[in-house]
Tab-separated table of C-alpha atoms in Angstrom:
chain	number	residue	atom	x	y	z
A	1	MET	CA	-31.888	-33.129	-27.638
A	2	ARG	CA	-28.882	-31.142	-28.829
A	3	LEU	CA	-27.209	-32.409	-32.064
A	4	PRO	CA	-24.781	-33.615	-33.175
A	5	PHE	CA	-23.702	-36.055	-30.671
A	6	GLU	CA	-20.089	-36.056	-29.807
A	7	ASN	CA	-19.434	-39.667	-30.491
A	8	ARG	CA	-20.894	-43.178	-29.888
A	9	ILE	CA	-19.975	-43.083	-26.175
A	10	GLN	CA	-21.934	-39.914	-25.474
A	11	ALA	CA	-24.903	-41.163	-27.459
A	12	GLY	CA	-24.823	-44.513	-25.473
A	13	ARG	CA	-24.793	-42.734	-22.163
A	14	LEU	CA	-27.769	-40.518	-23.093
A	15	LEU	CA	-29.662	-43.657	-24.284
A	16	GLY	CA	-28.721	-45.276	-20.909
A	17	GLN	CA	-30.448	-42.344	-19.141
A	18	ALA	CA	-33.505	-42.749	-21.374
A	19	LEU	CA	-33.643	-46.529	-20.532
A	20	ALA	CA	-33.408	-46.096	-16.750
A	21	GLU	CA	-36.653	-47.989	-16.184
A	22	TYR	CA	-34.893	-51.141	-17.353
A	23	SER	CA	-32.136	-50.839	-14.906
A	24	LYS	CA	-31.086	-53.785	-12.776
A	25	ARG	CA	-33.884	-55.846	-14.108
A	26	PRO	CA	-32.821	-59.593	-14.073
A	27	ASP	CA	-34.849	-60.367	-17.202
A	28	VAL	CA	-33.180	-57.613	-19.489
A	29	ILE	CA	-30.402	-58.205	-21.935
A	30	ILE	CA	-28.927	-55.858	-24.471
A	31	LEU	CA	-28.122	-57.109	-28.030
A	32	ALA	CA	-26.157	-54.592	-30.076
A	33	LEU	CA	-25.784	-54.561	-33.780
A	34	PRO	CA	-22.066	-54.702	-34.800
A	35	ARG	CA	-20.231	-52.781	-35.446
A	36	GLY	CA	-21.331	-49.269	-34.532
A	37	GLY	CA	-24.025	-50.453	-32.140
A	38	VAL	CA	-21.559	-52.124	-29.851
A	39	PRO	CA	-19.887	-49.006	-28.338
A	40	VAL	CA	-23.327	-47.612	-27.838
A	41	GLY	CA	-24.594	-50.791	-26.352
A	42	PHE	CA	-21.542	-51.083	-24.008
A	43	GLU	CA	-22.352	-47.731	-22.505
A	44	ILE	CA	-25.964	-48.609	-22.017
A	45	ALA	CA	-25.097	-51.911	-20.317
A	46	ARG	CA	-22.875	-50.180	-17.806
A	47	MET	CA	-25.459	-47.564	-16.969
A	48	ILE	CA	-28.390	-49.998	-16.544
A	49	ASP	CA	-26.442	-52.842	-15.207
A	50	ALA	CA	-27.536	-55.352	-17.843
A	51	PRO	CA	-25.658	-58.042	-19.820
A	52	LEU	CA	-24.484	-57.158	-23.283
A	53	ASP	CA	-24.186	-59.467	-26.382
A	54	ILE	CA	-24.515	-59.073	-30.102
A	55	MET	CA	-27.194	-59.526	-32.789
A	56	LEU	CA	-25.561	-59.912	-36.139
A	57	VAL	CA	-27.193	-58.355	-39.077
A	58	ARG	CA	-26.042	-57.492	-42.620
A	59	LYS	CA	-27.462	-54.782	-44.838
A	60	LEU	CA	-28.179	-55.763	-48.513
A	61	GLY	CA	-26.823	-52.740	-50.407
A	62	THR	CA	-28.290	-51.846	-53.747
A	63	PRO	CA	-25.984	-52.261	-56.786
A	64	GLY	CA	-23.756	-49.193	-57.145
A	65	GLN	CA	-25.205	-47.594	-53.994
A	66	GLU	CA	-24.119	-49.993	-51.306
A	67	GLU	CA	-25.214	-47.508	-48.512
A	68	LEU	CA	-28.782	-47.656	-49.834
A	69	ALA	CA	-30.295	-50.685	-48.174
A	70	MET	CA	-32.801	-52.896	-50.227
A	71	GLY	CA	-33.010	-55.197	-47.341
A	72	ALA	CA	-31.070	-56.967	-44.585
A	73	ILE	CA	-30.386	-60.543	-43.297
A	74	ALA	CA	-29.749	-61.661	-39.719
A	75	SER	CA	-28.380	-64.629	-37.749
A	76	GLY	CA	-30.965	-67.348	-37.768
A	77	GLY	CA	-31.831	-66.983	-41.509
A	78	SER	CA	-34.233	-64.023	-41.252
A	79	CYS	CA	-34.310	-61.746	-44.372
A	80	VAL	CA	-36.237	-58.559	-44.669
A	81	LEU	CA	-36.513	-56.642	-47.960
A	82	ASN	CA	-37.500	-53.029	-48.634
A	83	PRO	CA	-40.114	-53.400	-51.507
A	84	ASP	CA	-40.183	-49.776	-52.223
A	85	ILE	CA	-36.392	-49.641	-52.924
A	86	VAL	CA	-36.482	-53.007	-54.819
A	87	ALA	CA	-39.355	-51.782	-57.101
A	88	ALA	CA	-38.027	-48.186	-57.556
A	89	ILE	CA	-34.559	-49.457	-58.913
A	90	ASP	CA	-36.151	-52.644	-60.525
A	91	ILE	CA	-33.746	-55.017	-58.742
A	92	SER	CA	-33.913	-58.593	-60.034
A	93	GLN	CA	-34.379	-61.594	-57.856
A	94	GLU	CA	-30.990	-62.861	-59.172
A	95	THR	CA	-29.260	-59.659	-57.750
A	96	ILE	CA	-30.999	-60.053	-54.416
A	97	ASP	CA	-29.974	-63.700	-54.145
A	98	ALA	CA	-26.349	-62.880	-54.969
A	99	ALA	CA	-26.381	-60.121	-52.353
A	100	ILE	CA	-27.906	-62.570	-49.766
A	101	VAL	CA	-25.226	-65.139	-50.379
A	102	ARG	CA	-22.433	-62.598	-50.285
A	103	GLU	CA	-23.608	-60.963	-47.046
A	104	ARG	CA	-24.393	-64.242	-45.349
A	105	GLN	CA	-20.745	-65.279	-45.836
A	106	GLU	CA	-19.713	-62.044	-44.109
A	107	LEU	CA	-22.212	-62.567	-41.353
A	108	GLU	CA	-20.866	-66.054	-40.563
A	109	ARG	CA	-17.227	-64.633	-40.546
A	110	ARG	CA	-18.143	-61.960	-38.025
A	111	GLU	CA	-19.976	-64.495	-35.903
A	112	ARG	CA	-16.735	-66.530	-35.736
A	113	ALA	CA	-14.649	-63.536	-35.233
A	114	TYR	CA	-16.611	-61.736	-32.486
A	115	ARG	CA	-18.010	-64.732	-30.522
A	116	GLY	CA	-15.350	-67.301	-30.741
A	117	GLU	CA	-16.229	-69.978	-28.179
A	118	GLN	CA	-18.779	-67.800	-26.367
A	119	PRO	CA	-22.163	-69.404	-26.726
A	120	PRO	CA	-25.225	-67.348	-27.819
A	121	PRO	CA	-27.259	-65.766	-25.069
A	122	ALA	CA	-30.656	-66.994	-23.859
A	123	VAL	CA	-33.425	-64.597	-24.881
A	124	GLU	CA	-36.535	-66.659	-24.454
A	125	ASN	CA	-38.758	-64.907	-21.837
A	126	HIS	CA	-36.318	-62.108	-21.597
A	127	CYS	CA	-36.778	-58.349	-22.311
A	128	VAL	CA	-34.303	-57.648	-25.136
A	129	ILE	CA	-33.091	-54.269	-25.972
A	130	LEU	CA	-31.753	-54.075	-29.547
A	131	VAL	CA	-29.230	-51.237	-30.021
A	132	ASP	CA	-27.543	-49.465	-32.935
A	133	ASP	CA	-25.765	-46.192	-33.361
A	134	GLY	CA	-28.617	-44.870	-35.558
A	135	LEU	CA	-31.036	-45.911	-38.308
A	136	ALA	CA	-31.762	-44.656	-41.676
A	137	THR	CA	-34.068	-47.001	-43.580
A	138	GLY	CA	-34.326	-49.335	-40.619
A	139	ALA	CA	-33.888	-52.524	-42.802
A	140	SER	CA	-31.048	-53.889	-40.536
A	141	MET	CA	-33.082	-53.393	-37.376
A	142	LEU	CA	-36.189	-54.743	-38.884
A	143	ALA	CA	-34.303	-57.958	-39.790
A	144	ALA	CA	-32.958	-58.121	-36.231
A	145	VAL	CA	-36.427	-57.801	-34.809
A	146	ALA	CA	-37.854	-60.512	-37.179
A	147	ALA	CA	-34.923	-62.867	-36.311
A	148	LEU	CA	-35.314	-62.177	-32.560
A	149	LYS	CA	-39.003	-62.983	-32.639
A	150	GLN	CA	-38.236	-66.547	-33.610
A	151	ARG	CA	-36.472	-66.985	-30.302
A	152	ASN	CA	-39.528	-66.120	-28.232
A	153	PRO	CA	-38.386	-63.159	-26.080
A	154	ALA	CA	-41.001	-61.678	-23.675
A	155	SER	CA	-40.620	-58.287	-25.237
A	156	ILE	CA	-38.426	-56.343	-27.729
A	157	VAL	CA	-37.181	-52.828	-27.342
A	158	VAL	CA	-35.479	-50.937	-29.974
A	159	ALA	CA	-32.974	-48.244	-28.743
A	160	VAL	CA	-31.145	-45.807	-31.014
A	161	PRO	CA	-29.814	-42.354	-30.612
A	162	VAL	CA	-31.159	-40.990	-33.893
A	163	ALA	CA	-33.479	-42.099	-36.829
A	164	PRO	CA	-35.881	-40.601	-39.288
A	165	ALA	CA	-39.518	-40.203	-37.878
A	166	GLU	CA	-40.941	-42.601	-40.565
A	167	THR	CA	-38.408	-45.265	-39.557
A	168	VAL	CA	-39.343	-45.145	-35.976
A	169	LEU	CA	-43.003	-45.445	-36.825
A	170	ARG	CA	-42.398	-48.466	-38.863
A	171	LEU	CA	-40.348	-50.060	-36.044
A	172	GLN	CA	-43.136	-49.252	-33.438
A	173	GLN	CA	-45.348	-51.525	-35.521
A	174	GLU	CA	-42.910	-54.510	-34.937
A	175	ALA	CA	-41.289	-53.849	-31.501
A	176	ASN	CA	-43.027	-53.504	-28.215
A	177	ASP	CA	-41.203	-50.167	-27.633
A	178	VAL	CA	-38.826	-47.869	-29.541
A	179	VAL	CA	-36.623	-45.351	-27.749
A	180	CYS	CA	-35.176	-42.767	-30.052
A	181	LEU	CA	-33.507	-39.700	-28.675
A	182	ALA	CA	-33.808	-37.639	-31.926
A	183	THR	CA	-35.722	-37.595	-35.239
A	184	PRO	CA	-34.212	-34.686	-37.181
A	185	GLU	CA	-35.435	-33.722	-40.657
A	186	PRO	CA	-34.199	-33.784	-43.286
A	187	PHE	CA	-32.268	-36.858	-42.097
A	188	LEU	CA	-29.830	-37.659	-44.883
A	189	ALA	CA	-27.493	-39.970	-43.110
A	190	VAL	CA	-26.689	-41.322	-39.409
A	191	GLY	CA	-23.137	-39.894	-39.592
A	192	ARG	CA	-24.393	-36.404	-40.146
A	193	TRP	CA	-25.514	-36.363	-36.514
A	194	TYR	CA	-22.274	-37.215	-34.968
A	195	ARG	CA	-19.091	-35.034	-34.632
A	196	GLU	CA	-16.916	-38.203	-34.576
A	197	PHE	CA	-18.207	-41.116	-36.496
A	198	SER	CA	-15.241	-43.121	-37.545
A	199	GLN	CA	-15.761	-46.717	-38.408
A	200	THR	CA	-15.797	-49.091	-35.368
A	201	SER	CA	-13.209	-51.836	-35.976
A	202	ASP	CA	-13.471	-55.534	-35.515
A	203	ASP	CA	-10.859	-55.307	-32.759
A	204	GLU	CA	-12.850	-52.711	-30.897
A	205	VAL	CA	-15.983	-54.849	-31.066
A	206	LYS	CA	-14.071	-57.862	-29.694
A	207	PHE	CA	-12.430	-55.764	-27.027
A	208	LEU	CA	-15.757	-54.334	-25.765
A	209	LEU	CA	-17.512	-57.770	-25.903
A	210	LYS	CA	-14.733	-59.386	-23.796
A	211	ARG	CA	-15.012	-56.728	-21.226
A	212	ALA	CA	-18.712	-57.121	-21.112
A	213	TRP	CA	-18.666	-60.944	-20.890
A	214	ALA	CA	-16.019	-60.742	-18.167
A	215	THR	CA	-17.910	-58.284	-15.896
A	216	LEU	CA	-21.526	-58.736	-16.752
A	217	HIS	CA	-23.530	-61.878	-16.395
A	218	ILE	CA	-24.785	-63.260	-19.654
A	219	PRO	CA	-27.661	-65.688	-19.585
A	220	LEU	CA	-26.449	-68.573	-21.844
A	221	ASP	CA	-28.701	-70.298	-24.267
A	222	GLU	CA	-28.958	-73.936	-23.221
A	223	THR	CA	-30.861	-75.045	-26.206
A	224	PRO	CA	-29.134	-78.244	-27.559
């Protein structure tokens, strides 16, 4: 795999090729992690002819180093902490609780902004492909996997363009399969492996979701 990727679109198309075995399967649904995972997931959905929706996750940044994840929360109440980071920086429970409250507010805001009146998709007994534009510690994806397991999918596949090898190994212990195109070392940051890595906007996320919902069948969650 030649790095860096040009952008998220190219990365998504390459991932779509790697996920060809899931093409046109009626039980497959793609859940992308906003914001950056949505452009990647949209390209995969087009290539393997699978419905696309979102899995909302919020990283819990460490005080003064917001890009360093001490954990993450996901829709449904799941929370995953990185004990090594928490112990190394000696982060108090009070600080963790405050971060959870703050990020849960943002998670709920995005849920309203992105989904609107669109009901959540059905995932029970489905093969769910969780997508992001890359992983560093993997805390956000681990939270997504933990939250998804509560909804009884048939299997969980994690698909990302790039991640550290140790993060892939950790996710392999939690998901049924992990598809990662590249595991460069030293890793440093996801953005290092893209030529163009501008922030994905809320408007872009909503635009791509509306396109996907208009053209791809989404199995709806009928749970009362």
